[in-house]
Coordinates of C-alpha atoms and ligand atoms in Angstrom, one line a residue:
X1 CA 0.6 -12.2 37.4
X2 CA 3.3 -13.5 34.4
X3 CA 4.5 -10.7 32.3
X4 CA 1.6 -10.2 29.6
X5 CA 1.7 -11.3 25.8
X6 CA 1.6 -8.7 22.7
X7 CA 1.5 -10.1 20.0
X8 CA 1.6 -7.6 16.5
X9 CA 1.0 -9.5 13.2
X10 CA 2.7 -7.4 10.2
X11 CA 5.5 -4.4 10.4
X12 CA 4.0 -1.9 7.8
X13 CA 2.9 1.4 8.7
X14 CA 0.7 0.0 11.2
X15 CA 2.4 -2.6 13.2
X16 CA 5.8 -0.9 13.0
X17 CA 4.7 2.1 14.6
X18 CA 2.6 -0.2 16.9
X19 CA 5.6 -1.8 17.5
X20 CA 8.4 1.1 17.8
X21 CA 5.8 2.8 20.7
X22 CA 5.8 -0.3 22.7
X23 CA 9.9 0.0 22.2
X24 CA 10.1 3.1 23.4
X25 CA 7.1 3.3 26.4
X26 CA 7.7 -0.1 27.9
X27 CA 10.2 -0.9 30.6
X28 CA 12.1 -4.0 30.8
X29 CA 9.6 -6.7 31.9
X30 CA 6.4 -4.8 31.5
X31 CA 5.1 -6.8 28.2
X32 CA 6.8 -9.4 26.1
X33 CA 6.2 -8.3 22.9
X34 CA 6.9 -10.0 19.6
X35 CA 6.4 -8.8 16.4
X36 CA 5.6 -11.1 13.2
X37 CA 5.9 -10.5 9.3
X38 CA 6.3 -12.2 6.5
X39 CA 9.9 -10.3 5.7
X40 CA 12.7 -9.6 7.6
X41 CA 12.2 -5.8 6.0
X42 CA 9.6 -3.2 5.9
X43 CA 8.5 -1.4 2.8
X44 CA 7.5 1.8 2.0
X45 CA 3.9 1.0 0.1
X46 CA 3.7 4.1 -0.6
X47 CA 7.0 4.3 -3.0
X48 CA 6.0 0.7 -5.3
X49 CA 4.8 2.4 -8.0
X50 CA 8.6 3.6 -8.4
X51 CA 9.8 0.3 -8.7
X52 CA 7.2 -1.2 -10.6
X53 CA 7.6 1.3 -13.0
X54 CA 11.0 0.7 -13.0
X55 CA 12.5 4.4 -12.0
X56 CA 14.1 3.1 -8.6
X57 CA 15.4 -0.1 -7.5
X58 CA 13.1 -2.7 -5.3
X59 CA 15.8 -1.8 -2.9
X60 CA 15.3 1.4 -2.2
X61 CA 11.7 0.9 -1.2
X62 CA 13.0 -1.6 1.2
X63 CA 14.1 -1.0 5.3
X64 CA 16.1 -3.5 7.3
X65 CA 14.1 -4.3 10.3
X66 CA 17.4 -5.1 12.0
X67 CA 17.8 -1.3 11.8
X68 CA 15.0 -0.2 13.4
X69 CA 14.0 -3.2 16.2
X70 CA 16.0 -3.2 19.3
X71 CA 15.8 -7.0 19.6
X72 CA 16.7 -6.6 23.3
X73 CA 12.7 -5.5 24.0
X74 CA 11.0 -7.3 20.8
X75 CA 10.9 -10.4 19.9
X76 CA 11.1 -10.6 15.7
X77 CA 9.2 -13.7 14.3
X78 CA 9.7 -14.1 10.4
X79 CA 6.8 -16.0 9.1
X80 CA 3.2 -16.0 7.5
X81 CA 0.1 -16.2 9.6
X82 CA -2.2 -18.5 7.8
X83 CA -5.1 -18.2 10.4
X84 CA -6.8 -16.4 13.7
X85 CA -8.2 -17.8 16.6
X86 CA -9.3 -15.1 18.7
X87 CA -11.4 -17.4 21.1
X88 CA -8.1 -19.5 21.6
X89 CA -5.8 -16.3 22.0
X90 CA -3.7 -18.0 19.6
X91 CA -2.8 -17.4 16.1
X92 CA -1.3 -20.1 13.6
X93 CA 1.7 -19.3 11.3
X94 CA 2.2 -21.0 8.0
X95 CA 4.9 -23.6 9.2
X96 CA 2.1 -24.5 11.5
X97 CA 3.9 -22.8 14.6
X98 CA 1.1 -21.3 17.0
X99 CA 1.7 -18.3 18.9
X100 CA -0.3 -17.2 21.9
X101 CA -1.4 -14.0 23.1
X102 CA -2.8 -11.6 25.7
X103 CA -3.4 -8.7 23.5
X104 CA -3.1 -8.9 20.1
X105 CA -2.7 -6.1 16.7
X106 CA -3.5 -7.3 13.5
X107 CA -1.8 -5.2 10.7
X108 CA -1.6 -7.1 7.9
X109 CA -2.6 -4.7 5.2
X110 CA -4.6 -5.2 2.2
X111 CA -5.0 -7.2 -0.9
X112 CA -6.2 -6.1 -4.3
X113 CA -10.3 -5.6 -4.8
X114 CA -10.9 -7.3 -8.1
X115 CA -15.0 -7.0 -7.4
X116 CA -15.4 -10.6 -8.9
X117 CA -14.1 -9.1 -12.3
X118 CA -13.4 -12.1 -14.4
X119 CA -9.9 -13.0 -15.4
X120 CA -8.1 -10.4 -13.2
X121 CA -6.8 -12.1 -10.7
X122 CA -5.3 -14.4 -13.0
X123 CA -4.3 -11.9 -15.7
X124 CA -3.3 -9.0 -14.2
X125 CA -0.6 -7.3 -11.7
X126 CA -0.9 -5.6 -8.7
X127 CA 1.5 -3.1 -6.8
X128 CA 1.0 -5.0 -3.3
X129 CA 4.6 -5.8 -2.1
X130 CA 8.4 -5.7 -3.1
X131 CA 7.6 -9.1 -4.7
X132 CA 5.4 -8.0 -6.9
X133 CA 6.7 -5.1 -7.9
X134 CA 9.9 -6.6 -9.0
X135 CA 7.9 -9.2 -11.6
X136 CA 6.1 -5.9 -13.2
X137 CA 9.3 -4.2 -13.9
X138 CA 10.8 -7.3 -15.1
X139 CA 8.0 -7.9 -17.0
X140 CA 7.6 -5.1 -18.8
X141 CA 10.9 -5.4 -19.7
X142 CA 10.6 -8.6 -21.0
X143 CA 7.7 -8.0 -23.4
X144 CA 10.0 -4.9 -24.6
X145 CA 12.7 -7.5 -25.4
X146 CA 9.9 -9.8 -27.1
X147 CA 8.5 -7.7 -29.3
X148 CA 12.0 -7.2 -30.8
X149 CA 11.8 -10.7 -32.3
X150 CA 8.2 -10.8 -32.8
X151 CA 8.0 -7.3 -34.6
X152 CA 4.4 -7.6 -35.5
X153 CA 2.8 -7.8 -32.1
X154 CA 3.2 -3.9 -31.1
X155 CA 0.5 -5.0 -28.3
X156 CA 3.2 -6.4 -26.2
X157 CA 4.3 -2.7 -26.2
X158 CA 0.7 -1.9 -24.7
X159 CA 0.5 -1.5 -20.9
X160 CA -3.3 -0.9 -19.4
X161 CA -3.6 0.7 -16.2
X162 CA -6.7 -0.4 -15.1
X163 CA -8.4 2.2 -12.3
X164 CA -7.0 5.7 -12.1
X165 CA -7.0 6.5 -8.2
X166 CA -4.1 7.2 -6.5
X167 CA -2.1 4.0 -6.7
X168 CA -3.0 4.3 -10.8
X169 CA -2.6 7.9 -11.3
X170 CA 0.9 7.7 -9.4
X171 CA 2.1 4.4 -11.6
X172 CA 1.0 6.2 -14.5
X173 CA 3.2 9.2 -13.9
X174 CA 6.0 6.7 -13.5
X175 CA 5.3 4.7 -16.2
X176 CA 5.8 7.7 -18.4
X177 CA 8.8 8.6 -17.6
X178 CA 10.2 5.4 -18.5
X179 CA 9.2 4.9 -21.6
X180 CA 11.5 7.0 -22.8
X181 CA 14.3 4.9 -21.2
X182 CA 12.8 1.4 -22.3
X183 CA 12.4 2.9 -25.5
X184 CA 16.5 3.8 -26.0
X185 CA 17.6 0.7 -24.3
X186 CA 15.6 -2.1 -26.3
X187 CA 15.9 0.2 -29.5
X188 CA 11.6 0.6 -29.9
X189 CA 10.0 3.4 -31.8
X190 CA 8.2 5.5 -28.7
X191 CA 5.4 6.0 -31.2
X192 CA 4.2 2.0 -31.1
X193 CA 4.0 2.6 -27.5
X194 CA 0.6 2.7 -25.7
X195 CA -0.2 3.4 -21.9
X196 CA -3.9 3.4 -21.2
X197 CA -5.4 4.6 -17.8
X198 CA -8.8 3.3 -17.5
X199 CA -11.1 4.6 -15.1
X200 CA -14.9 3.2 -14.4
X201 CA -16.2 6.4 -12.3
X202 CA -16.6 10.0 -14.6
X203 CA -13.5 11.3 -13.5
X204 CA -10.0 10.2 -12.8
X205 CA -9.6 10.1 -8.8
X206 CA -13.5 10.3 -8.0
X207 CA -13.8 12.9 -4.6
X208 CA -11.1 14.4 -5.3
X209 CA -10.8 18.6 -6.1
X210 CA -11.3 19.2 -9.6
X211 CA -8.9 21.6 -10.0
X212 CA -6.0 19.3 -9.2
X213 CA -7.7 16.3 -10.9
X214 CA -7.7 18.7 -14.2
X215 CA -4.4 19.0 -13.7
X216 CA -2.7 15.5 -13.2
X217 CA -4.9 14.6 -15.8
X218 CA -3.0 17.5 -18.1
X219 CA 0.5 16.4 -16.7
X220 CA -0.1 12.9 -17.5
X221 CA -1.8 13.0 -20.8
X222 CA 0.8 15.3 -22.3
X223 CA 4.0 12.7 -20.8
X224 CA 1.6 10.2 -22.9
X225 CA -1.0 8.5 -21.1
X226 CA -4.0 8.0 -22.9
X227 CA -7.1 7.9 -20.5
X228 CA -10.5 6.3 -20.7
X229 CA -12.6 7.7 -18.7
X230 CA -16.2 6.4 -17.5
X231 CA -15.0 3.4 -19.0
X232 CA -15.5 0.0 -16.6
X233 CA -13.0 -2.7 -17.3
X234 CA -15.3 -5.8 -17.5
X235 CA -12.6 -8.5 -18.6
X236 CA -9.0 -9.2 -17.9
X237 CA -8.3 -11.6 -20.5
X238 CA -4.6 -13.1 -20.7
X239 CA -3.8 -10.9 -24.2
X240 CA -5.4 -7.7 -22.6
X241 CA -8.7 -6.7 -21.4
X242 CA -12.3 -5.9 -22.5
X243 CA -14.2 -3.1 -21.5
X244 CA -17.9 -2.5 -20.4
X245 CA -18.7 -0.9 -24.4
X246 CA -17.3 -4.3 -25.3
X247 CA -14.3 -2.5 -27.4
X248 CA -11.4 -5.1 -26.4
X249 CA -7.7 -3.3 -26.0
X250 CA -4.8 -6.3 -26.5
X251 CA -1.8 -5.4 -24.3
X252 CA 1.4 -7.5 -22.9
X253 CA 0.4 -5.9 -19.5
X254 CA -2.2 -5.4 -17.4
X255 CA -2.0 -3.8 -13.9
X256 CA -5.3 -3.7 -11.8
X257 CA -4.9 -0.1 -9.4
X258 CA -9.0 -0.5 -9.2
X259 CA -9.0 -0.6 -5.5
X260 CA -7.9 -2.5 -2.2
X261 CA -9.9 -4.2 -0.2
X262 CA -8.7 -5.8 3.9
X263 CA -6.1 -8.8 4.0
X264 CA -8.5 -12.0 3.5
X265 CA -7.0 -14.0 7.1
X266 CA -8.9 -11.4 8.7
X267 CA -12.3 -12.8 7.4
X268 CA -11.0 -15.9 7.0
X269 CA -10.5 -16.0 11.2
X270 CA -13.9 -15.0 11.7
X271 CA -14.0 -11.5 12.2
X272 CA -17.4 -9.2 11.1
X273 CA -15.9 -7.3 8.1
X274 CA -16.8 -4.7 5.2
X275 CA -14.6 -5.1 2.2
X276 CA -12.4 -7.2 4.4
X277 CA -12.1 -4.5 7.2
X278 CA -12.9 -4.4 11.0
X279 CA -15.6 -1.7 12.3
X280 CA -13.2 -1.0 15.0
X281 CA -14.5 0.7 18.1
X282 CA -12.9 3.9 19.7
X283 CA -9.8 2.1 20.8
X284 CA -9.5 0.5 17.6
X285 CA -10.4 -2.5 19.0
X286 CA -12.5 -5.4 17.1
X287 CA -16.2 -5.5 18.0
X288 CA -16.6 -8.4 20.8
X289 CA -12.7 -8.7 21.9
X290 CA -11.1 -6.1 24.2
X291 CA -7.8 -7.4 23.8
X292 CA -7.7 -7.9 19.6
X293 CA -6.8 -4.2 17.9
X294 CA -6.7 -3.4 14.3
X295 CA -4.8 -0.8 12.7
X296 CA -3.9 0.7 8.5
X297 CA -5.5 -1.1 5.8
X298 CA -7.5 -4.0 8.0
X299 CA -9.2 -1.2 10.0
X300 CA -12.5 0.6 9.4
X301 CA -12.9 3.7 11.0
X302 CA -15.4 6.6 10.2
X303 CA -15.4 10.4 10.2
X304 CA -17.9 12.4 12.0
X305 CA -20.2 12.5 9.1
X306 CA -20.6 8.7 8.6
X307 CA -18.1 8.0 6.2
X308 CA -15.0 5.9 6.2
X309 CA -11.5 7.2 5.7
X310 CA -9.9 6.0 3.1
X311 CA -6.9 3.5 3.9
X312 CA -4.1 5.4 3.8
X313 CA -0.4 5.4 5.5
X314 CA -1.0 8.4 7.4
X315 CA -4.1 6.7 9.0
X316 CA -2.2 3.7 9.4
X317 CA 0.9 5.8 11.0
X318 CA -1.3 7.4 13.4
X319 CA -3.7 4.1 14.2
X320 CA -0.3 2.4 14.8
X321 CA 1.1 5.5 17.2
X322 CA -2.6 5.7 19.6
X323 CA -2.7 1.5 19.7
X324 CA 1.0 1.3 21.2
X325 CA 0.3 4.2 23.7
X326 CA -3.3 2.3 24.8
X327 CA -1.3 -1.2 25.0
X328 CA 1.5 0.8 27.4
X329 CA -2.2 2.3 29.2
X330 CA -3.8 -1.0 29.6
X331 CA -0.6 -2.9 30.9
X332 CA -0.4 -0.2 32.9
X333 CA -4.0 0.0 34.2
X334 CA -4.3 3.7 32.7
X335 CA -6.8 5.0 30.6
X336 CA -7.0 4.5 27.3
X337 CA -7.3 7.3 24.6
X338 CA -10.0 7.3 21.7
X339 CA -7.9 7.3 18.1
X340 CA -8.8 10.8 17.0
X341 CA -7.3 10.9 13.1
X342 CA -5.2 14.5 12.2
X343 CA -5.0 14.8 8.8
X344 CA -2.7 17.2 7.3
X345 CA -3.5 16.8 3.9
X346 CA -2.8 14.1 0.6
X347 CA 0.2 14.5 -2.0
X348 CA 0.9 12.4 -4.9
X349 CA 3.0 12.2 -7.6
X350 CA 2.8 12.7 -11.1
X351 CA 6.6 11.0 -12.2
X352 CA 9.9 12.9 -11.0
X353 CA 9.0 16.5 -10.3
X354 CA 5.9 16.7 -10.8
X355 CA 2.6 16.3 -8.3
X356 CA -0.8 17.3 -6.8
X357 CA -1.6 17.7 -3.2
X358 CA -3.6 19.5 -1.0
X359 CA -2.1 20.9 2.3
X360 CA -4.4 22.1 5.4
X361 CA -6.5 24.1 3.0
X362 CA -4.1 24.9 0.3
X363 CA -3.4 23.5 -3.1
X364 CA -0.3 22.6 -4.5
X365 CA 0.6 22.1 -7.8
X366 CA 3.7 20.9 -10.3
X367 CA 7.7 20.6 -8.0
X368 CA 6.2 22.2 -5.4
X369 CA 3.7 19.6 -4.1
X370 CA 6.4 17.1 -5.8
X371 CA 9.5 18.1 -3.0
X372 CA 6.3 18.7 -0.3
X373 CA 5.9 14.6 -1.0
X374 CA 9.5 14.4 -0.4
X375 CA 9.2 16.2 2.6
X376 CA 6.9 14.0 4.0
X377 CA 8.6 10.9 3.4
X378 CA 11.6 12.0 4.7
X379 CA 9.7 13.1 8.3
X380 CA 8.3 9.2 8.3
X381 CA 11.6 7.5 7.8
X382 CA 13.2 10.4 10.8
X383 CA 10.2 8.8 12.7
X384 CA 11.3 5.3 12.2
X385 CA 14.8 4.9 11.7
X386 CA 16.2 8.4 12.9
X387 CA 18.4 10.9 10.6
X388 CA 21.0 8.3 9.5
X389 CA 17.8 6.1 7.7
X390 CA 16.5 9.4 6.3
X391 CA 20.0 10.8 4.4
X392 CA 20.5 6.6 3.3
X393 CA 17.3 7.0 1.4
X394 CA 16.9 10.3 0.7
X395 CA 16.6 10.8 -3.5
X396 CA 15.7 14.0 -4.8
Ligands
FAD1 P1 1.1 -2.4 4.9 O1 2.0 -1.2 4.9 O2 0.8 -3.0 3.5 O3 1.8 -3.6 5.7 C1 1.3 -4.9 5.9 C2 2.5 -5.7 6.4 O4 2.0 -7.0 6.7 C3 3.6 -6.0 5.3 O5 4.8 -5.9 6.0 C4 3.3 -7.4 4.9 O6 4.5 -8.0 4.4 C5 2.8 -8.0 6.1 N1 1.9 -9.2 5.9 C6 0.9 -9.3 5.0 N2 0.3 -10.5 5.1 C7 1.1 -11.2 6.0 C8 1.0 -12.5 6.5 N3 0.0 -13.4 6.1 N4 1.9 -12.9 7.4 C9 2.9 -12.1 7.9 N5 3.0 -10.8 7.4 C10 2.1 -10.4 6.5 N6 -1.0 6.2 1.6 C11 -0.6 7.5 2.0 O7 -1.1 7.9 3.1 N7 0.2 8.3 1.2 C12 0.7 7.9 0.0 O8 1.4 8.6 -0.6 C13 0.4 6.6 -0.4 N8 0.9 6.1 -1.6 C14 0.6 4.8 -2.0 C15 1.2 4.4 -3.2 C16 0.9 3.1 -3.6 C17 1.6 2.6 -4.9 C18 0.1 2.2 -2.8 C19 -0.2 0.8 -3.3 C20 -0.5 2.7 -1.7 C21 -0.2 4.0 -1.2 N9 -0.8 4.5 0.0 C22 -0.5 5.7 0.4 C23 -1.6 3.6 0.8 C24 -0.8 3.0 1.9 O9 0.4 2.4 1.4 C25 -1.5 1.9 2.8 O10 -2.7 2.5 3.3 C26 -0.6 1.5 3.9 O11 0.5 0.7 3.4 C27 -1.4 0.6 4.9 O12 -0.5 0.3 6.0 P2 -0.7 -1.1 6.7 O13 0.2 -1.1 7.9 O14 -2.1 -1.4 7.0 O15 -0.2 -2.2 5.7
NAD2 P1 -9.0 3.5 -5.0 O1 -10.1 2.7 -4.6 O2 -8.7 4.8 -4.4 O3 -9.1 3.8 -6.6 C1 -9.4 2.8 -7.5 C2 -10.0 3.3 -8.7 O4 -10.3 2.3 -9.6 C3 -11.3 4.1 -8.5 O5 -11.1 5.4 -9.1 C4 -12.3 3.3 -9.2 O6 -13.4 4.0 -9.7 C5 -11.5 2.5 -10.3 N1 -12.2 1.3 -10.7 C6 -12.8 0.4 -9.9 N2 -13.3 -0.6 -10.7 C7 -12.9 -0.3 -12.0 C8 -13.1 -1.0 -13.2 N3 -13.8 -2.1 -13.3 N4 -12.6 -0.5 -14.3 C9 -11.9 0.7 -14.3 N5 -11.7 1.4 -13.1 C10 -12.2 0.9 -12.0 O7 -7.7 2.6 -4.9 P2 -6.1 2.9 -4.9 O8 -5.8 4.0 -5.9 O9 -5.4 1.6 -5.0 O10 -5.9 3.5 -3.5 C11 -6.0 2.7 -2.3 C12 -5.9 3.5 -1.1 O11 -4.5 4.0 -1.0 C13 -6.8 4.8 -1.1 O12 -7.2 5.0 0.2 C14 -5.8 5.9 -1.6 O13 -6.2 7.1 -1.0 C15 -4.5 5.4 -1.0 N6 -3.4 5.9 -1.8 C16 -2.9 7.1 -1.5 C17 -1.9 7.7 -2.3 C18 -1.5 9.1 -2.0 O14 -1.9 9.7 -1.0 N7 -0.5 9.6 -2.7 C19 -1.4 6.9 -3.3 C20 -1.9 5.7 -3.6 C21 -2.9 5.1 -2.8

């Protein structure tokens, strides 16, 4: 029999890990695997709202994929899959090149949910890649610089945060710390400066434990943030948005955090979705073919009561570690293992020093849960790229 075909479409959390299993399970020969993404780095997802804000460099969010692949077992493919064709076992790149498969992963993450919300996708940013991150900073920035010749339109000096879950609770805490700088540097009275986080549910990250909710809340509204809550954006217009009580706010920025939602070439290729994300079986495998596997953002997997978890990077990390060893099983003709998800916990951060998190069973509040966060990004970069990538990118 030839030597089988993996094929892994996107190194995030998901494919990389997929991808650094099969590097270090497989011998020579066993499986020619080749990865694909749109970069020739990965990126850290979970840093972007530092960027976007502005507090650290697009850089520093970014990991050579040279670093990491040993291009002696994987093959690295930089390009953009347009399209799916699980019947064909091929997939179709951009360029038009078509790859084939025996087994495939799709891990291409997940796009912005704008729920059909007029003008957002049009009007509004999103913290979604390196890309886009690096036009919010710049254009913040540049309505700062505007307003200094156009003195009488302090709404360029507005920024709504529209959605105030994670990704918009974290932005917000980054945000705040620097307006301060922005302020000094384009010589703007911090008093003409707004930042509104607007939330639709009656709290500001719905599910989560009071307690710490109360207190990012606290943090963030004494850096500056003012929030609406209970408050549903229902327009993004391009001068600022409108909200469901029909009070209009004007602002030079809008960024949508209001949810995610699967990458659309999933759908697009035919698979049965919800929100753009595969019902995966046990195996993480899509519903009706054995050898397609799903993992982070494009996956759907429930807990024991029914629910789905939330997309996160420690699912995706995990999804990513159990699909690689059940690849090295089936090429092997092992048995495969069910993905069983271990949670240890969520932190986020509230701007430099300061965060929320819960721990096992224990809260943690203020530096402490901020340098716990640190913690744990430092363990996933040991995981991926050893101790040298962890000191190169450690900030404290
Ligand atoms: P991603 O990591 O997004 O990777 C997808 C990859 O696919 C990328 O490399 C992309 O370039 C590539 N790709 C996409 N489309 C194509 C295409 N057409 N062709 C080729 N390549 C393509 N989760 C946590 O657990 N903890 C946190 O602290 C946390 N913080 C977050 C902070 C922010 C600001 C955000 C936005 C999210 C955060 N999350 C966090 C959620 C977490 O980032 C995602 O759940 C995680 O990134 C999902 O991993 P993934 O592998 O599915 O996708
Ligand atoms: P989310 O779905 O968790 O939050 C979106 C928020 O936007 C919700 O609170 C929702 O009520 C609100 N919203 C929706 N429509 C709205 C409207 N019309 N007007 C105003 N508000 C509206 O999305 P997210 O925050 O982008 O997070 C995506 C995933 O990434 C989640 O699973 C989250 O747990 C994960 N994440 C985790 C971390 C962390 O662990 N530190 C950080 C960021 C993201």
């Amino acid at each position: 029999m030839s030597t089988p075909k993996i094929l892994i479409l996107g190194a995030g959390y998901g494919g990389l890990l997929t991808t650094l299993q099969l590097q270090k399970k497989l011998n020579y020969n066993e499986a020619d695997v080749t990865l694909v993404n749109k970069h020739t780095y990965h990126y850290l997802t979970t840093w972007l709202h530092e960027p976007a804000a502005g507090t650290a460099p697009a850089d520093h969010a970014r990991v050579d994929l040279d670093g990491i692949i040993d291009k002696s077992k994987i093959n690295f493919v930089k390009g953009v899959v347009e399209r799916i064709q699980p019947a064909e076992q091929t997939v179709t790149l951009q360029d038009q090149r078509v790859l084939s498969y025996d087994y495939l992963v799709i891990a291409l993450g997940s796009e912005p949910e704008t729920f059909g919300i007029e003008g957002l996708k049009e009007h509004a940013f999103s913290i979604r890649s390196i890309n886009a991150v690096r036009e919010i900073r710049e254009h913040i920035e540049y309505m700062f610089a505007k307003y200094k010749n156009e003195p009488e339109r302090t709404d360029y000096l507005t920024i709504v945060i529209g959605g105030a879950g994670f990704t918009g609770i974290e932005f917000s805490g980054e945000v705040a710390d620097r307006i301060p700088e922005l302020c000094k540097e384009f010589d703007v009275d911090p008093s003409l400066v707004k930042v509104y986080n607007i939330e639709a549910a009656p709290t500001a990250l719905p599910g989560f434990d009071k307690e710490l909710v109360d207190y990012a809340v606290d943090v963030l509204t004494r850096k500056g943030i003012e929030f609406r809550i209970n408050t549903p954006i229902k327009q993004c217009k391009p001068d600022g948005v409108v909200l469901a009580t029909g009070e209009e706010i004007k602002a030079g920025t809008v960024v949508w955090t209001g949810g995610v939602r699967g990458n659309s070439i999933v759908e697009k290729s035919g698979f049965e979705v919800m929100r753009g994300r595969v019902k995966v079986d046990e195996y993480l495998r899509a519903p009706g073919y054995e050898n397609v596997f799903v993992v982070g953002d494009c996956a759907l997997v429930f807990n024991e009561q029914g629910r789905p978890y939330p997309p996160t990077a420690q699912i995706a990390v995990q999804e990513g570690e159990n699909c690689g060893d059940n690849l090295v099983a089936l090429i092997r003709k092992e048995k495969m293992t069910p993905f069983v998800p271990n949670l240890q916990g969520t932190l986020a951060s509230l701007g430099k020093g300061e965060g929320i998190g819960i721990v096992g069973q224990k809260k943690v509040f203020g530096p402490t849960a901020a340098l716990l966060k640190k913690g744990s990004d430092l363990r996933y970069l040991y995981k991926i790229g050893g101790l040298g990538l962890a000191l190169k990118k450690v900030r404290l």
